[in-house]
């Protein structure tokens, strides 16, 4: 049999998924609030256009050559860069370059504590993790985990939560798992403090080796153990859950936001009706901007609905900077941290908020329009071989390759683009090895949003210490695959059984993304 022939027909799940997408696209959007997209003004799709889109989105059957337009993963927004700054360029079709550069300046700004003579840049903290967005999102890419005790935890944070009863706004959302901030330390451990304040704790990470035998070699993984040392405000609540996270990459966020919610929801199979072992679920979260439930798309557990709310949340928890969405000048300081709440803040001037609506909008525009680099070597025979193996292993059941974005007359740079993010943006049980025990809206302590794969092959060119998975434990793409469990166990087992040649081809394909 030729190397690149289709070995087996598409799985029932893949066929069902594309049929469902067609049916949803051919119908008006549901009145379900989870489908509402108040931040967009999309044009409806007619039946003819929907059928055309469904044909474009169909899975490949020929692995001897690339698919049409596969070299442009972000459509006309694709950029042609592959060096250290590959993720830092504006989308190729973006006209508003001046505001993009103003947004970059805010993203790279070093904030200072109040009171300060630099009134436009004060308000940092009083407790914080970093002084600038850029410090964590290194070259707009991934952060990294500490290599061991004593190493810096910059670009690495620890989320905290305790169980709670769902409030009335979300009580009707099925499987909603409400949480509250830890009573003393809030939503996140801040390991830096303004003068006169005391940092909450010191984050330390060490690792236990985990060996995995492959047919021709043994791979040693590292299982992280996170310790919070020198807790400055007393013990943690006994019911607290702790979830370490590295800063995620920022490329293509605006295009992800422009994917029709109906298309993402069409891939969900929460009861595993087709019996393939994959039961993706949509996360439904509360929008602070629009005061309604919305589809979660962003964050490791899809806990945020829009790029703007994601930017505001980062200002709030990482820097202690107030915005119109999170107006508290003390950031994530809890009611128990009275000195922090009583400290000077930077919201007492004409800005009203430390990062006002204009600053938040510019930062959002920048984050939403960072370009996705073009594919590299996609017609290389080894890359094509690896793409076939990727499909044989069942990876597209979660890492869905492509979408067509909404038609958005007022946002031409995001409008009607064929994009290849390689994610279904749904929640999946990833097994005990990756479980953090921390719920987030509908996401359980074992569930994670499928990570987009575009740009993954350049991650360690952009930042040589970049780590993979939510906590940066994986030092290579192979290590990341070998941590997959739960719903991804069958795909992981397939990869473990590959020959060295086929495994190298799979990694070569991923590195081309």
Coordinates of N, CA and C in Angstrom, one line a residue, residues 144-149 153 156-158 203-211 220-228 242-246 431-437 448 467-475 479-480 482-484:
X144 N 7.3 29.8 30.7 CA 8.0 28.6 31.0 C 7.9 28.3 32.5
X145 N 7.9 27.1 32.9 CA 7.9 26.7 34.3 C 9.3 26.9 34.9
X146 N 9.5 27.1 36.2 CA 10.8 27.0 36.8 C 11.4 25.7 36.6
X147 N 12.7 25.6 36.4 CA 13.4 24.4 36.1 C 13.6 23.6 37.4
X148 N 13.4 24.2 38.6 CA 13.6 23.6 39.8 C 13.6 24.6 41.0
X149 N 13.7 24.1 42.2 CA 13.7 25.1 43.3 C 14.8 26.2 43.1
X153 N 10.0 32.2 38.9 CA 8.7 31.8 38.6 C 8.0 32.8 37.7
X156 N 5.0 32.2 35.2 CA 4.4 31.0 35.8 C 3.6 31.5 37.0
X157 N 2.3 31.2 37.0 CA 1.4 31.6 38.1 C 0.7 30.4 38.7
X158 N 0.1 30.6 39.9 CA -0.6 29.6 40.6 C -2.0 30.1 40.9
X203 N 6.8 30.9 45.1 CA 6.4 29.7 44.4 C 7.7 28.9 44.1
X204 N 7.6 27.6 44.5 CA 8.8 26.8 44.2 C 8.3 25.5 43.5
X205 N 9.0 25.0 42.5 CA 8.6 23.8 41.8 C 9.8 22.8 41.7
X206 N 9.5 21.6 42.0 CA 10.5 20.5 41.7 C 9.8 19.4 41.0
X207 N 10.5 18.4 40.5 CA 9.9 17.5 39.6 C 10.3 16.0 40.0
X208 N 9.4 15.2 39.8 CA 9.6 13.7 39.9 C 9.7 13.1 38.5
X209 N 10.7 12.3 38.3 CA 10.9 11.7 36.9 C 9.8 10.6 36.7
X210 N 9.3 10.6 35.5 CA 8.3 9.6 35.1 C 8.8 9.0 33.8
X211 N 9.1 7.7 33.7 CA 9.7 7.1 32.5 C 8.6 6.5 31.7
X220 N 12.0 10.2 29.5 CA 11.8 10.6 30.9 C 11.0 11.9 31.0
X221 N 9.8 11.8 31.5 CA 9.0 13.0 31.7 C 9.2 13.6 33.1
X222 N 8.7 14.8 33.3 CA 8.8 15.3 34.7 C 7.5 15.7 35.2
X223 N 7.1 15.2 36.4 CA 5.9 15.5 37.0 C 6.1 16.6 38.0
X224 N 5.5 17.8 37.9 CA 5.8 18.9 38.8 C 5.1 18.8 40.1
X225 N 5.8 19.3 41.1 CA 5.3 19.4 42.5 C 5.5 20.9 42.9
X226 N 4.4 21.6 43.0 CA 4.4 23.0 43.3 C 4.2 23.2 44.8
X227 N 5.1 24.0 45.4 CA 5.1 24.3 46.8 C 5.0 25.8 47.0
X228 N 4.1 26.3 47.8 CA 4.0 27.7 48.2 C 4.7 27.9 49.5
X242 N -5.2 24.1 43.9 CA -4.0 24.8 43.4 C -3.8 24.4 41.9
X243 N -3.7 25.4 41.0 CA -3.5 25.1 39.6 C -2.4 25.9 39.0
X244 N -1.2 25.3 38.8 CA -0.1 26.1 38.2 C -0.4 26.3 36.7
X245 N 0.0 27.5 36.2 CA -0.2 27.8 34.8 C 1.0 28.6 34.2
X246 N 1.4 28.3 33.0 CA 2.3 29.2 32.3 C 1.6 30.1 31.4
X431 N -7.3 12.9 31.9 CA -6.7 11.9 32.7 C -6.1 12.4 34.0
X432 N -5.7 11.4 34.8 CA -5.1 11.8 36.1 C -3.8 12.5 36.0
X433 N -3.0 12.2 35.0 CA -1.7 12.8 35.0 C -1.7 14.3 34.8
X434 N -2.7 14.9 34.2 CA -2.8 16.3 33.9 C -3.8 17.0 34.8
X435 N -4.6 16.2 35.6 CA -5.6 16.8 36.5 C -5.1 17.7 37.5
X436 N -5.7 18.9 37.7 CA -5.3 19.8 38.7 C -6.4 19.9 39.8
X437 N -7.5 19.3 39.7 CA -8.6 19.3 40.7 C -9.3 20.6 40.8
X448 N -9.6 20.0 30.3 CA -8.8 21.1 29.7 C -9.4 21.4 28.3
X467 N 7.7 26.2 27.5 CA 7.2 24.8 27.8 C 5.8 24.6 27.3
X468 N 5.5 23.3 27.2 CA 4.2 22.9 26.7 C 3.3 22.4 27.8
X469 N 2.0 22.3 27.5 CA 0.9 22.0 28.4 C 0.7 23.1 29.4
X470 N -0.4 23.0 30.2 CA -0.8 24.2 31.0 C 0.2 24.7 32.0
X471 N 1.0 23.8 32.5 CA 2.0 24.2 33.5 C 3.4 24.1 33.0
X472 N 3.6 24.0 31.7 CA 5.0 24.0 31.1 C 5.8 22.8 31.4
X473 N 5.3 21.7 32.0 CA 6.1 20.6 32.4 C 6.8 19.9 31.2
X474 N 6.1 19.9 30.0 CA 6.7 19.2 28.8 C 7.7 20.1 28.2
X475 N 8.9 19.6 28.0 CA 10.0 20.3 27.4 C 10.1 20.1 25.9
X479 N 7.1 14.9 24.7 CA 6.7 14.9 26.1 C 5.3 15.3 26.3
X480 N 4.8 16.3 25.6 CA 3.4 16.8 25.7 C 2.5 15.7 25.3
X482 N 3.0 12.5 25.3 CA 3.0 11.3 26.2 C 2.3 11.6 27.5
X483 N 2.0 12.9 27.8 CA 1.2 13.2 29.0 C -0.3 13.0 28.8
X484 N -0.7 12.9 27.5 CA -2.1 12.8 27.2 C -2.7 11.5 27.8

